[in-house]
Every structure is written in structure tokens, then in C-alpha cells.
Amino acid sequence: MRRREHRSGVMSGVRSELESIGSWLLWVAIFSAFISILYLAGTLYMLQVYDRVLTSRSLPTLLALSAIAFAAYLFQGIIDAVRARMLARIGARFEQMLSLRAYAMTVELPVRGSPDQQDVAPIRDLDQVRSFLAGLGPAALFDLPFAPLFIIVAFLLHPWLGWFALLGAVLVVAVAACTEMQSRAPARAFSAISLERQALLDATRRNAEVICALGMRQAFAGRYREINDRLAGQALRRSDVVSATGALAKTLRLVLQSGAIGLGAYLAITGAISGGAIIAASILTARALAPIEAAIQHWKGFIAARQALGRLDRDLAAHPTGEREFALPAPEARLEVENLVVTPPRASLPVLKGVSLQLSAGDALGIIGPTGSGKSTLARALVGVWPAAMGKLRLDGADLAQWGDELGRHVGYLPQDIELFEGTVAQNIARFRNFTGSAAIIAAARAAAAHDLILGLPQGYQTQIGPSGVLLSGGQRQRIALARALFGDPFLIVLDEPNGNLDREGDEALSQAIASVRSRGGVVVIITHRPSGLASVNLVALLDGGRITMLGARDEIIRALTRPASPPAPAGHVRPTFA
């Protein structure tokens, strides 16, 4: 698929995608014009039958007119079918062009912590726009501009009929405007509450064990009932507005259609028009109002698609993507952190306040410190998950942003909260890359001392894990996640509490893995509260209050921390220990 880019080389919003389907929409508009013109065939057929065939009693004329009308109807049906197929493909094309960017936003938004995160659902918004484009809504909107065509023909029959049809169109348009104004707020509220309910359901699924174990079912059921009641209320409000105005529009159209017959009969009695023009006036009035009524019927979908498109455009514009022109060479020398300031998403104050350090190939840094000192924040910043508010973070002199998606190939990360994905053990270790070789997977598993553990699973490396597979213990998940971090021999490996669920054998495997990374020239940063986690590091940093207060050789830092302090510690300060 060819991707359109702005002159800056950066993609943003949905404008370029809308422009790319603009020519298709133009053809839809052309087909709509032909369909509207061909709708006149029925009117002209009846007019000719009443005024010419019935008076002349000519069967050849009737057959000729019937053949022409049949051909017009057939051609209209073919064009209408082609238009429907085009709209379906326009919707699919639009989704295809934006699906990867929408998915990338789905991955990025939780870690970026967008302030509107609860109101952002890129995939759902994209589905909403695609469903509208592929449905009958656009056809109704494209037919709408041709409603004046039937009013003009009514004027040609008689000015009074034209003014009558025009008055009817104005009344139906007023109903449509009323629908727009009254349904806008309920539709927006319904969308927001729907996302809020989905967020609660997702949280319930993720934390089902805790909810059951701690007796929280009734509390969460109450929250769900409250949100669901609000959602149902907004749904009723929106449905009442649309259904009431839709019924009013339909009733108004029937009244106007019958009124056109009555007005035509009056004009025929007075000799102003022929008898056939009575039926023609009724059909023309109905055809002039039908597109407006159809637009009102699809107004709910149009409003929802317009809001979804607006959110999609806003969110994609706020998170532009660009293609890198070339790939940087794999890092192999150093990691530099200079005056790093990091503010977590949706937080107002920074957690890291000017952190600086430099690690060279073969270094392993153990980071210790009290709870809340910013250790996990530093880990997320080192792997590029949370951006720096100020300062620099470089690999071999290149800022992390310059690496783009390739950064993940040079980084291994073991977060504090471990999540494995539905799939095989081998797929999880290989990070779900299109990777056919098994040697690198087994090497990573051996480095994490997980090879024997994996062989003991029902299908070994092909064992399915996740919601539809076997359940792993905390230690098993941690070993496999460590193998995932080590896969591909990345230069920088960041481990956040990697030994939290490990036994003595696991601790020894972790120390061996760190030593192996150091021996091949990699850099390891390990966050730990257990002294066993520092067995294979050569440097230790004490992080306190978002700043590195001590940094140096491991043995020196440990002696300084364990040496009894003669003066009392400042109030509120907790000295870390390794007891």
C-alpha cells in the first residue's frame, strides 16, 4: 500500500487519506446524479401514459414507452448496485490506509498517558467511519443535492406545484436541522459513557482474581450498574430525538405528497395542467423529499461517523508518524544520560529531576533506593517508553528518538509487572517477530536458565500460554520474560525487579545472564531491592527523591550504605538497607 506523506515527510491527521479517496467519492457523486436523473423516468412515463396513450389508445406507443422506462429502470439499478459496491470499497480502503496508524496509537496512548485517554479509541473510531462509508448513509447524502432537480421539474409543470414542493423541502430541512441540534449532545454523551463502560469492563477482566478474592464483586457491580444506567438514559434520549423527528419527517412527506395530488387536481379542474400532471406532481414531490427523509434516517450514523472522524483526525495529528530515511548502526559503545527530567503521563510534577550517568560497553549498573524515588520511571525512560521532558538520553551519541521503531531491536526490557501474550512460548521469547530459526530462541532461554523449565511444559517451546493456554506461575513467567529481554543479544538491557519471583536457582541464573551480557559488551541496568540482584554488577547508584545521590563502584557504595552513620538521618529520610 502506497502511503501519502506531507512535504515535511511526516504523516498527520486523516487529510491525505481523505484526499486519496476523493476521486472515488467524485465517481459516487456522478453516479448519484445519473440515478437522480433516471428517477424522472417514472414521472415522465406516467405523464405520457395518461396524456398520450390513454387519449390516443395507441398500443405501439405504450409498448415503446414501456420499453424505454424498463431500460431506464434497469440502467438505474445497475448504477445503484455499482455505487453501493464502490462505497463498500471506499470504506474498506479508508480503513486499510489508517488501520496500522490507529493500532500504533492504541499501543502508544497508554504509555504516553494522553489526557483524553478515556475518550480515545482509535480502532473503534476507525470502524465507525468505515461502517458509515460502506453503508447507505453516504448514498443518502449524495442524493440530497439533487433534490432541487425534482423541484425544478415541478416548476415546469406549474409554478404552484414548484412552490409547493419547495415549501415541503424547506419544512423537511428544518426538521433535519432540529434533529442535528437536539441529537448532538446526547450522541456525544453516549459515546463518552460507552467508552467509560468499556474501560470498566476491561479493568474487570484484567483484575478478575483480585475482585473475586477480596469480595469486590458487589462494589464493581454497583459501579457497572451506575454507568450502564447512564448509558441507557443517553441511548433513550438519542433514540427519542431521532425517532420523533424521523416520524415527523415521514408524516410530513406523506401529507405533502397527498397535498400535491390535491393541488394538482385543483389545477387540472381549472384547466391549468393535464390529468397526467396530477400523478406526476405527486411523484415529483415525493422524490424531492425522499433524499431529505433518507438523510434524516441516517443522521444518527452520520453524526457518530463525523464525531469519530474528528477524534481520529485530532489524535492522528497529535501523534504524527514519519518514515526514517536510513537505519542507524547497532549501538555498541555507550549509554549517556544527561540532566534527565521525566514527568510521568498525566502528572504535573517531574519524578526524575536531573539524572546524569554514563555507562560503557560491559558495565552493569544496579539502581537502588526507597519506594517512590523514581527507579521504575528511570527504567521506562531508558527504554524509550516515557519521553524526557528535559535533558538527553543517547545510545552511541544518537538520541533515542532517532532510532524509531528499530530501538526495540537493541533494547531488552523486563518490567516490574510482567505480561506474556497469547501464543506459544517460542513466539513470546522471539517477541512475535517473523522469525523462523530456533537457535536464537533457545540461546535466549538458556541465558535466562529457562530452557529446562520450558522443556518441562506440555508442548515445550510450542506450548500455548495466555488466556487460551496453560497458566504459568510467577517464577515461570519471570524466567520466560527474562528470556524475551535477552533475545537477539540487545546492547541495552533494563531489568525492573527481575528477581521478585525467583528462587535461589533463579537468582543464580539472573547473575549468570548479567555476567554474560557484560562479557559480550552489552550494558545492563537492574533495579532491585535484594542484594542478590547486585551480585554481577560493577556499579551501583542510589536514587532518592528523583536524583542520583550516590554513584560508584558496587563494593564502595554498599560499604558506604551499610556503614553505621554517627549523625541521625534527616527527618523523613529512609536509608536503604539490604537486610
Coordinates of C-alpha atoms in Angstrom, one line a residue:
M1 CA 0.0 0.0 0.0
R2 CA 1.4 3.4 -1.0
R3 CA 1.5 5.8 1.8
R4 CA 1.0 9.5 1.2
E5 CA 3.1 12.0 3.1
H6 CA 3.2 15.7 3.6
R7 CA 6.1 17.8 2.3
S8 CA 7.7 17.5 5.7
G9 CA 7.8 13.8 5.3
V10 CA 5.5 13.3 8.3
M11 CA 2.1 11.9 8.3
S12 CA -0.6 13.6 10.4
G13 CA -4.4 13.6 10.6
V14 CA -6.6 12.0 8.0
R15 CA -6.4 14.7 5.3
S16 CA -4.1 12.8 3.0
E17 CA -6.3 9.6 3.3
L18 CA -9.4 11.6 2.5
E19 CA -7.8 13.2 -0.5
S20 CA -6.7 9.7 -1.8
I21 CA -10.4 8.5 -1.8
G22 CA -11.6 11.8 -3.1
S23 CA -11.6 10.6 -6.8
W24 CA -13.7 7.6 -5.7
L25 CA -16.2 9.9 -3.9
L26 CA -16.4 12.0 -7.1
W27 CA -17.5 9.0 -9.1
V28 CA -20.1 8.2 -6.4
A29 CA -21.4 11.8 -6.8
I30 CA -21.5 11.3 -10.6
F31 CA -23.4 8.0 -10.3
S32 CA -25.8 9.7 -7.8
A33 CA -26.5 12.4 -10.4
F34 CA -27.3 9.7 -13.0
I35 CA -29.6 7.9 -10.5
S36 CA -31.4 11.0 -9.7
I37 CA -32.0 11.9 -13.3
L38 CA -33.2 8.4 -14.1
Y39 CA -35.7 8.7 -11.2
L40 CA -37.5 11.1 -13.6
A41 CA -38.2 8.2 -15.9
G42 CA -41.2 7.0 -13.8
T43 CA -42.6 10.5 -13.7
L44 CA -42.3 11.0 -17.5
Y45 CA -43.7 7.5 -18.2
M46 CA -46.8 8.1 -16.2
L47 CA -47.2 11.6 -17.7
Q48 CA -47.0 10.2 -21.2
V49 CA -49.3 7.3 -20.5
Y50 CA -52.0 9.5 -19.0
D51 CA -51.8 12.3 -21.5
R52 CA -50.8 10.5 -24.7
V53 CA -51.5 6.7 -24.6
L54 CA -54.9 6.9 -22.9
T55 CA -56.1 9.6 -25.3
S56 CA -54.7 8.0 -28.5
R57 CA -55.3 4.4 -27.4
S58 CA -52.1 3.5 -29.3
L59 CA -50.6 0.2 -28.2
P60 CA -47.3 0.7 -30.1
T61 CA -46.8 4.0 -28.2
L62 CA -47.5 2.2 -24.9
L63 CA -45.0 -0.6 -25.8
A64 CA -42.3 1.9 -26.9
L65 CA -42.7 4.0 -23.7
S66 CA -42.7 0.9 -21.6
A67 CA -39.5 -0.4 -23.2
I68 CA -37.8 3.0 -22.6
A69 CA -39.0 3.0 -19.0
F70 CA -37.8 -0.6 -18.4
A71 CA -34.4 0.2 -19.9
A72 CA -34.1 3.3 -17.7
Y73 CA -35.0 1.3 -14.6
L74 CA -32.5 -1.4 -15.5
F75 CA -29.8 1.1 -16.0
Q76 CA -30.6 2.8 -12.8
G77 CA -30.5 -0.5 -10.9
I78 CA -27.1 -1.3 -12.4
I79 CA -25.6 2.1 -11.4
D80 CA -27.1 1.9 -8.0
A81 CA -25.5 -1.5 -7.4
V82 CA -22.2 -0.2 -8.7
R83 CA -22.4 2.8 -6.3
A84 CA -23.1 0.5 -3.4
R85 CA -20.1 -1.6 -4.2
M86 CA -17.9 1.5 -4.6
L87 CA -19.0 2.8 -1.2
A88 CA -18.2 -0.6 0.4
R89 CA -14.7 -0.5 -1.1
I90 CA -14.2 3.1 -0.2
G91 CA -14.9 2.2 3.5
A92 CA -12.5 -0.8 3.3
R93 CA -9.8 1.3 1.6
F94 CA -10.1 4.1 4.2
E95 CA -9.7 1.6 7.0
Q96 CA -6.8 -0.1 5.3
M97 CA -4.9 3.1 5.0
L98 CA -5.3 4.1 8.6
S99 CA -5.5 0.7 10.4
L100 CA -1.8 0.4 11.2
R101 CA -1.6 4.0 12.4
A102 CA -4.7 3.5 14.6
Y103 CA -3.2 0.3 16.0
A104 CA 0.1 2.1 16.7
M105 CA -1.9 4.8 18.6
T106 CA -3.6 2.0 20.6
V107 CA -0.2 0.9 21.7
E108 CA 1.3 4.3 22.2
L109 CA -1.5 6.2 24.0
P110 CA -1.5 4.1 27.3
V111 CA 2.2 4.7 27.7
R112 CA 2.0 8.3 26.7
G113 CA -0.9 8.8 29.1
S114 CA -2.9 11.1 26.9
P115 CA -5.2 13.4 29.0
D116 CA -8.1 12.3 26.8
Q117 CA -7.2 8.6 27.1
Q118 CA -10.6 7.6 28.3
D119 CA -12.2 9.4 25.2
V120 CA -9.8 7.9 22.7
A121 CA -10.5 4.6 20.9
P122 CA -8.8 4.9 17.5
I123 CA -9.7 1.4 16.3
R124 CA -13.4 1.9 17.4
D125 CA -13.5 5.3 15.7
L126 CA -12.0 3.9 12.5
D127 CA -14.6 1.1 12.5
Q128 CA -17.3 3.7 13.0
V129 CA -16.2 5.7 10.0
R130 CA -15.7 2.7 7.8
S131 CA -19.1 1.3 8.6
F132 CA -20.7 4.6 7.7
L133 CA -18.8 5.0 4.4
A134 CA -19.7 1.4 3.4
G135 CA -23.4 1.8 4.3
L136 CA -26.3 3.7 2.8
G137 CA -25.6 6.9 4.6
P138 CA -23.3 8.4 2.0
A139 CA -25.7 7.5 -0.8
A140 CA -28.4 9.4 1.0
L141 CA -26.1 12.5 1.4
F142 CA -25.0 12.3 -2.2
D143 CA -28.7 12.2 -3.3
L144 CA -29.5 15.2 -1.2
P145 CA -28.1 17.9 -3.6
F146 CA -30.2 16.6 -6.5
A147 CA -33.5 17.1 -4.6
P148 CA -33.8 20.6 -6.3
L149 CA -33.9 18.8 -9.7
F150 CA -37.3 17.4 -9.0
I151 CA -38.5 20.8 -7.7
I152 CA -37.4 22.4 -10.9
V153 CA -39.3 19.8 -12.9
A154 CA -42.4 20.6 -10.7
F155 CA -42.0 24.3 -11.6
L156 CA -42.0 23.3 -15.3
L157 CA -45.4 21.6 -14.8
H158 CA -46.8 24.6 -12.9
P159 CA -45.3 27.3 -10.7
W160 CA -47.8 26.5 -7.9
L161 CA -46.6 22.8 -7.9
G162 CA -43.0 24.0 -7.8
W163 CA -43.6 26.4 -4.8
F164 CA -45.5 23.6 -3.0
A165 CA -42.6 21.2 -3.4
L166 CA -40.1 23.8 -2.4
L167 CA -42.1 24.6 0.7
G168 CA -42.2 21.0 1.6
A169 CA -38.4 20.7 1.2
V170 CA -37.9 23.7 3.4
L171 CA -40.1 22.2 6.1
V172 CA -38.3 18.8 6.0
V173 CA -34.8 20.6 6.1
A174 CA -36.0 22.4 9.2
V175 CA -36.8 19.1 10.7
A176 CA -33.3 17.8 9.8
A177 CA -31.7 20.9 11.4
C178 CA -33.8 20.3 14.5
T179 CA -32.6 16.7 14.6
E180 CA -28.9 17.8 14.3
M181 CA -29.2 20.3 17.1
Q182 CA -31.1 18.1 19.5
S183 CA -29.1 14.9 18.9
R184 CA -25.6 16.4 19.0
A185 CA -25.3 16.5 22.8
P186 CA -26.9 13.1 23.5
A187 CA -24.7 11.4 20.9
R188 CA -21.5 12.9 22.3
A189 CA -22.5 11.9 25.9
F190 CA -23.5 8.4 24.7
S191 CA -20.0 7.9 23.1
A192 CA -18.2 9.1 26.2
I193 CA -20.2 6.9 28.6
S194 CA -19.8 3.9 26.3
L195 CA -16.0 4.3 26.4
E196 CA -16.2 4.6 30.2
R197 CA -18.2 1.4 30.5
Q198 CA -15.7 -0.4 28.2
A199 CA -12.8 0.8 30.3
L200 CA -14.6 -0.7 33.4
L201 CA -15.2 -4.0 31.6
D202 CA -11.5 -4.2 30.6
A203 CA -10.4 -3.5 34.1
T204 CA -12.7 -6.1 35.4
R205 CA -11.3 -8.8 33.1
R206 CA -7.7 -7.9 33.9
N207 CA -8.3 -7.9 37.7
A208 CA -10.9 -10.7 38.0
E209 CA -8.9 -12.7 40.5
V210 CA -8.4 -9.7 42.8
I211 CA -12.1 -8.8 42.5
C212 CA -13.2 -12.3 43.5
A213 CA -10.6 -12.8 46.2
L214 CA -11.2 -9.5 48.0
G215 CA -15.0 -9.6 47.8
M216 CA -15.3 -6.7 45.5
R217 CA -17.9 -8.1 43.2
Q218 CA -20.8 -6.1 44.6
A219 CA -18.8 -2.9 44.6
F220 CA -17.9 -3.3 40.9
A221 CA -21.4 -4.4 40.1
G222 CA -22.7 -1.2 41.6
R223 CA -20.2 0.8 39.5
Y224 CA -21.2 -1.0 36.4
R225 CA -24.9 -0.6 37.1
E226 CA -24.5 3.2 37.6
I227 CA -22.5 3.6 34.3
N228 CA -24.9 1.3 32.4
D229 CA -27.9 3.2 33.7
R230 CA -26.4 6.5 32.5
L231 CA -25.6 4.9 29.1
A232 CA -29.2 3.6 28.8
G233 CA -30.5 7.0 29.6
Q234 CA -28.4 8.7 26.9
A235 CA -29.4 6.0 24.4
L236 CA -33.0 6.6 25.1
R237 CA -32.6 10.4 24.7
R238 CA -30.8 10.0 21.4
S239 CA -33.3 7.4 20.1
D240 CA -36.2 9.6 21.2
V241 CA -34.9 12.6 19.3
V242 CA -34.1 10.7 16.1
S243 CA -37.2 8.6 16.1
A244 CA -39.5 11.5 16.8
T245 CA -38.0 13.8 14.1
G246 CA -37.9 10.8 11.7
A247 CA -41.6 10.1 12.2
L248 CA -42.4 13.8 11.9
A249 CA -40.5 13.9 8.6
K250 CA -42.2 10.8 7.2
T251 CA -45.6 12.1 8.2
L252 CA -44.8 15.5 6.7
R253 CA -43.8 13.8 3.4
L254 CA -47.0 11.8 3.2
V255 CA -49.0 14.9 3.9
L256 CA -47.1 16.9 1.2
Q257 CA -47.4 14.1 -1.3
S258 CA -51.2 13.9 -0.8
G259 CA -51.3 17.7 -0.8
A260 CA -49.6 17.7 -4.2
I261 CA -52.3 15.4 -5.6
G262 CA -55.0 17.7 -4.2
L263 CA -53.3 20.8 -5.6
G264 CA -52.8 19.1 -9.0
A265 CA -56.4 18.1 -9.1
Y266 CA -57.5 21.7 -8.4
L267 CA -55.2 22.9 -11.2
A268 CA -56.5 20.1 -13.6
I269 CA -60.1 21.1 -12.8
T270 CA -59.3 24.7 -13.6
G271 CA -57.5 23.6 -16.9
A272 CA -54.1 24.8 -15.8
I273 CA -52.5 21.3 -16.2
S274 CA -53.4 18.0 -17.7
G275 CA -54.7 15.0 -15.8
G276 CA -51.4 13.1 -16.1
A277 CA -49.7 16.0 -14.4
I278 CA -51.6 15.2 -11.2
I279 CA -49.8 11.9 -10.7
A280 CA -46.5 13.4 -11.9
A281 CA -46.8 16.2 -9.3
S282 CA -47.3 13.7 -6.5
I283 CA -44.3 11.6 -7.7
L284 CA -42.1 14.7 -8.1
T285 CA -42.9 16.0 -4.6
A286 CA -42.2 12.5 -3.1
R287 CA -38.9 12.3 -5.0
A288 CA -37.9 15.8 -3.9
L289 CA -38.5 15.0 -0.3
A290 CA -37.2 11.3 -0.3
P291 CA -33.5 12.2 -0.2
I292 CA -34.1 14.6 2.7
E293 CA -36.0 11.9 4.6
A294 CA -33.3 9.4 3.9
A295 CA -30.7 11.8 5.2
I296 CA -32.7 12.2 8.4
Q297 CA -32.9 8.4 8.8
H298 CA -29.2 8.1 8.5
W299 CA -28.5 11.2 10.6
K300 CA -27.5 9.3 13.7
G301 CA -24.9 7.3 11.8
F302 CA -23.7 10.5 10.1
I303 CA -23.2 12.3 13.4
A304 CA -21.4 9.3 15.0
A305 CA -19.1 9.0 12.0
R306 CA -18.4 12.7 11.9
Q307 CA -17.5 12.7 15.6
A308 CA -15.4 9.6 15.2
L309 CA -13.6 11.2 12.2
G310 CA -13.0 14.4 14.1
R311 CA -11.5 12.4 17.0
L312 CA -9.4 10.3 14.6
D313 CA -8.1 13.4 12.8
R314 CA -7.2 15.1 16.1
D315 CA -5.5 12.1 17.6
L316 CA -3.5 11.2 14.5
A317 CA -2.5 14.8 14.0
A318 CA -1.3 14.9 17.7
H319 CA 0.8 11.7 17.1
P320 CA 2.3 12.0 13.6
T321 CA 4.4 9.3 12.1
G322 CA 7.2 9.5 9.7
E323 CA 9.5 7.2 7.7
R324 CA 13.2 7.2 8.7
E325 CA 15.4 7.5 5.6
F326 CA 18.1 5.2 6.9
A327 CA 18.8 2.9 9.8
L328 CA 21.5 3.7 12.4
P329 CA 24.2 1.1 13.1
A330 CA 23.6 -1.1 16.1
P331 CA 24.8 0.6 19.3
E332 CA 28.0 -1.0 20.8
A333 CA 29.8 1.6 22.9
R334 CA 27.9 3.7 25.5
L335 CA 24.7 4.9 27.1
E336 CA 24.6 8.5 28.1
V337 CA 22.1 10.2 30.4
E338 CA 22.5 13.9 30.8
N339 CA 20.3 16.0 33.2
L340 CA 17.3 13.8 32.5
V341 CA 14.0 15.1 33.7
V342 CA 10.9 12.9 33.3
T343 CA 7.3 13.7 34.2
P344 CA 5.0 10.7 34.2
P345 CA 1.9 10.9 31.9
R346 CA -0.9 12.9 33.3
A347 CA 1.3 14.1 36.2
S348 CA 2.2 17.8 36.8
L349 CA 5.5 17.4 38.7
P350 CA 8.6 15.6 37.5
V351 CA 9.7 12.4 39.2
L352 CA 13.2 12.4 37.8
K353 CA 15.0 15.7 38.4
G354 CA 18.3 15.9 36.6
V355 CA 19.6 12.4 36.5
S356 CA 23.0 12.0 34.8
L357 CA 25.1 8.9 34.3
Q358 CA 27.3 7.3 31.6
L359 CA 27.7 3.5 31.1
S360 CA 30.2 1.9 28.7
A361 CA 30.1 -1.4 27.0
G362 CA 30.5 -4.2 29.6
D363 CA 29.0 -2.1 32.5
A364 CA 26.2 -3.3 34.7
L365 CA 24.5 -0.7 36.9
G366 CA 22.4 -1.7 39.9
I367 CA 19.9 1.0 40.9
I368 CA 18.6 1.0 44.5
G369 CA 16.6 3.5 46.5
P370 CA 13.5 3.9 48.6
T371 CA 10.0 3.3 47.2
G372 CA 8.8 6.2 45.1
S373 CA 12.3 7.5 44.4
G374 CA 11.8 7.2 40.6
K375 CA 13.5 3.9 39.8
S376 CA 10.8 2.5 37.6
T377 CA 10.4 5.9 35.9
L378 CA 14.1 5.8 35.0
A379 CA 13.6 2.3 33.6
R380 CA 10.8 3.4 31.4
A381 CA 12.8 6.4 30.2
L382 CA 15.9 4.3 29.4
V383 CA 13.9 2.1 27.0
G384 CA 12.0 5.0 25.4
V385 CA 8.6 4.3 26.9
W386 CA 8.3 7.6 28.6
P387 CA 9.9 10.6 26.9
A388 CA 12.2 13.1 28.5
A389 CA 10.7 16.4 29.5
M390 CA 14.2 17.8 29.6
G391 CA 17.8 16.5 29.2
K392 CA 19.3 14.0 26.9
L393 CA 19.3 10.2 26.6
R394 CA 21.6 8.8 24.0
L395 CA 22.9 5.5 22.6
D396 CA 26.3 5.8 20.9
G397 CA 25.6 9.6 20.7
A398 CA 22.2 9.3 19.0
D399 CA 19.1 10.4 20.8
L400 CA 16.6 7.6 21.4
A401 CA 14.1 9.4 19.2
Q402 CA 16.4 8.9 16.2
W403 CA 16.2 5.2 16.5
G404 CA 12.5 5.0 15.9
D405 CA 11.0 1.5 15.9
E406 CA 14.4 0.0 15.5
L407 CA 15.2 0.9 19.1
G408 CA 13.4 -2.2 20.3
R409 CA 15.8 -4.5 18.5
H410 CA 18.7 -3.1 20.6
V411 CA 16.9 -3.0 23.9
G412 CA 15.8 -5.7 26.3
Y413 CA 13.2 -4.8 28.9
L414 CA 11.8 -6.7 31.8
P415 CA 9.1 -4.6 33.5
Q416 CA 8.0 -4.9 37.1
D417 CA 4.6 -6.1 36.1
I418 CA 5.1 -9.0 33.7
E419 CA 2.7 -9.7 30.9
L420 CA 3.0 -12.5 28.4
F421 CA 0.9 -12.6 25.3
E422 CA -1.4 -15.3 24.0
G423 CA 0.7 -17.5 21.8
T424 CA 3.4 -20.1 22.1
V425 CA 6.4 -19.8 24.4
A426 CA 8.7 -19.5 21.4
Q427 CA 6.6 -16.6 20.0
N428 CA 6.8 -14.8 23.3
I429 CA 10.5 -15.2 23.6
A430 CA 11.0 -14.1 19.9
R431 CA 8.8 -11.0 20.5
F432 CA 6.4 -12.3 17.9
R433 CA 8.8 -11.4 15.1
N434 CA 8.6 -13.3 11.8
F435 CA 11.5 -15.4 12.9
T436 CA 11.9 -19.0 11.7
G437 CA 15.2 -20.0 13.3
S438 CA 15.1 -21.6 16.7
A439 CA 18.7 -21.2 17.7
A440 CA 18.3 -17.6 18.9
I441 CA 15.2 -18.5 20.9
I442 CA 16.9 -21.4 22.6
A443 CA 20.0 -19.3 23.3
A444 CA 17.9 -16.6 25.0
A445 CA 16.1 -19.3 27.0
R446 CA 19.4 -20.8 28.1
A447 CA 20.7 -17.4 29.0
A448 CA 17.7 -17.0 31.3
A449 CA 18.1 -20.6 32.6
A450 CA 14.6 -21.2 31.3
H451 CA 15.4 -23.9 28.8
D452 CA 14.8 -26.9 31.1
L453 CA 11.7 -25.2 32.5
I454 CA 10.3 -24.8 29.0
L455 CA 11.0 -28.4 28.1
G456 CA 9.0 -29.5 31.1
L457 CA 5.9 -27.8 29.7
P458 CA 3.3 -29.9 27.9
Q459 CA 4.5 -29.0 24.3
G460 CA 7.8 -27.4 25.2
Y461 CA 8.5 -24.3 23.2
Q462 CA 5.2 -24.8 21.3
T463 CA 3.2 -24.7 24.5
Q464 CA 0.3 -22.2 24.2
I465 CA 0.2 -19.7 27.0
G466 CA -2.2 -16.9 27.8
P467 CA -6.0 -16.9 28.2
S468 CA -6.4 -20.0 26.0
G469 CA -3.3 -21.8 27.1
V470 CA -1.6 -23.1 30.2
L471 CA -1.3 -21.0 33.3
L472 CA 2.3 -20.2 34.4
S473 CA 3.5 -19.5 37.9
G474 CA 5.0 -16.1 38.7
G475 CA 8.6 -17.5 38.6
Q476 CA 7.9 -19.2 35.2
R477 CA 6.6 -16.0 33.7
Q478 CA 9.6 -14.1 35.0
R479 CA 12.1 -16.6 33.5
I480 CA 10.3 -16.5 30.1
A481 CA 10.1 -12.7 30.2
L482 CA 13.8 -12.6 31.0
A483 CA 14.5 -14.8 28.0
R484 CA 12.4 -12.3 25.9
A485 CA 14.5 -9.4 27.2
L486 CA 17.7 -11.3 26.3
F487 CA 16.5 -12.4 22.8
G488 CA 18.6 -11.1 20.0
D489 CA 21.5 -10.1 22.2
P490 CA 20.4 -6.4 22.6
F491 CA 23.0 -3.8 23.6
L492 CA 21.0 -2.3 26.5
I493 CA 19.0 -4.5 28.9
V494 CA 16.9 -2.9 31.6
L495 CA 15.5 -5.1 34.3
D496 CA 13.0 -3.8 36.8
E497 CA 12.9 -6.0 39.9
P498 CA 13.7 -9.1 37.8
N499 CA 14.2 -11.4 40.9
G500 CA 10.9 -10.6 42.6
N501 CA 9.6 -14.1 42.0
L502 CA 12.8 -16.0 41.6
D503 CA 14.2 -18.7 43.9
R504 CA 17.9 -19.2 44.6
E505 CA 18.4 -21.1 41.3
G506 CA 16.7 -18.2 39.5
D507 CA 18.9 -15.7 41.3
E508 CA 22.0 -17.5 40.2
A509 CA 20.6 -17.7 36.6
L510 CA 20.0 -14.0 36.7
S511 CA 23.5 -13.3 37.8
Q512 CA 24.9 -15.5 35.1
A513 CA 22.8 -13.7 32.5
I514 CA 24.1 -10.3 33.6
A515 CA 27.6 -11.6 33.5
S516 CA 27.1 -13.0 30.0
V517 CA 25.7 -9.7 28.7
R518 CA 28.7 -7.9 30.2
S519 CA 31.2 -10.3 28.6
R520 CA 29.8 -9.7 25.1
G521 CA 29.9 -6.0 25.5
G522 CA 26.4 -5.1 26.5
V523 CA 25.1 -2.7 29.1
V524 CA 22.7 -3.8 31.9
V525 CA 20.7 -1.6 34.2
I526 CA 19.0 -3.6 37.0
I527 CA 16.6 -2.2 39.6
T528 CA 16.4 -4.3 42.7
H529 CA 15.8 -4.3 46.5
R530 CA 17.5 -7.6 47.0
P531 CA 21.3 -7.9 47.4
S532 CA 21.4 -10.9 45.2
G533 CA 20.4 -8.7 42.3
L534 CA 23.7 -6.8 42.6
A535 CA 25.9 -9.9 42.5
S536 CA 27.1 -9.4 38.9
V537 CA 27.1 -5.6 38.6
N538 CA 30.2 -3.4 38.8
L539 CA 28.4 -0.1 39.5
V540 CA 25.6 0.9 41.9
A541 CA 23.6 4.1 42.0
L542 CA 21.4 5.3 44.9
L543 CA 18.3 7.1 43.6
D544 CA 16.5 9.2 46.1
G545 CA 13.9 11.9 45.5
G546 CA 14.3 11.7 41.7
R547 CA 18.1 12.4 41.9
I548 CA 21.2 10.1 42.0
T549 CA 22.7 10.9 45.4
M550 CA 25.4 8.2 45.2
L551 CA 27.1 6.6 42.2
G552 CA 30.2 4.5 42.1
A553 CA 31.8 1.0 42.3
R554 CA 29.5 -1.6 43.8
D555 CA 31.6 -2.5 46.8
E556 CA 32.3 1.1 47.7
I557 CA 28.6 2.1 47.6
I558 CA 27.5 -1.0 49.6
R559 CA 30.1 -0.3 52.3
A560 CA 29.0 3.3 52.5
L561 CA 25.4 2.3 52.8
T562 CA 25.9 -0.4 55.4
R563 CA 28.4 1.6 57.5
P564 CA 26.7 2.8 60.7
A565 CA 26.1 6.5 60.5
S566 CA 27.0 8.6 63.5
P567 CA 24.7 11.6 62.9
P568 CA 21.0 10.9 62.8
A569 CA 19.3 10.7 59.4
P570 CA 17.3 13.7 58.4
A571 CA 13.6 13.6 59.3
G572 CA 11.5 11.8 56.6
H573 CA 14.6 10.1 55.0
V574 CA 14.7 6.4 54.9
R575 CA 18.2 4.9 54.4
P576 CA 18.0 1.8 52.1
T577 CA 19.3 -1.3 53.6
F578 CA 19.9 -4.9 52.4
A579 CA 18.7 -6.8 55.4

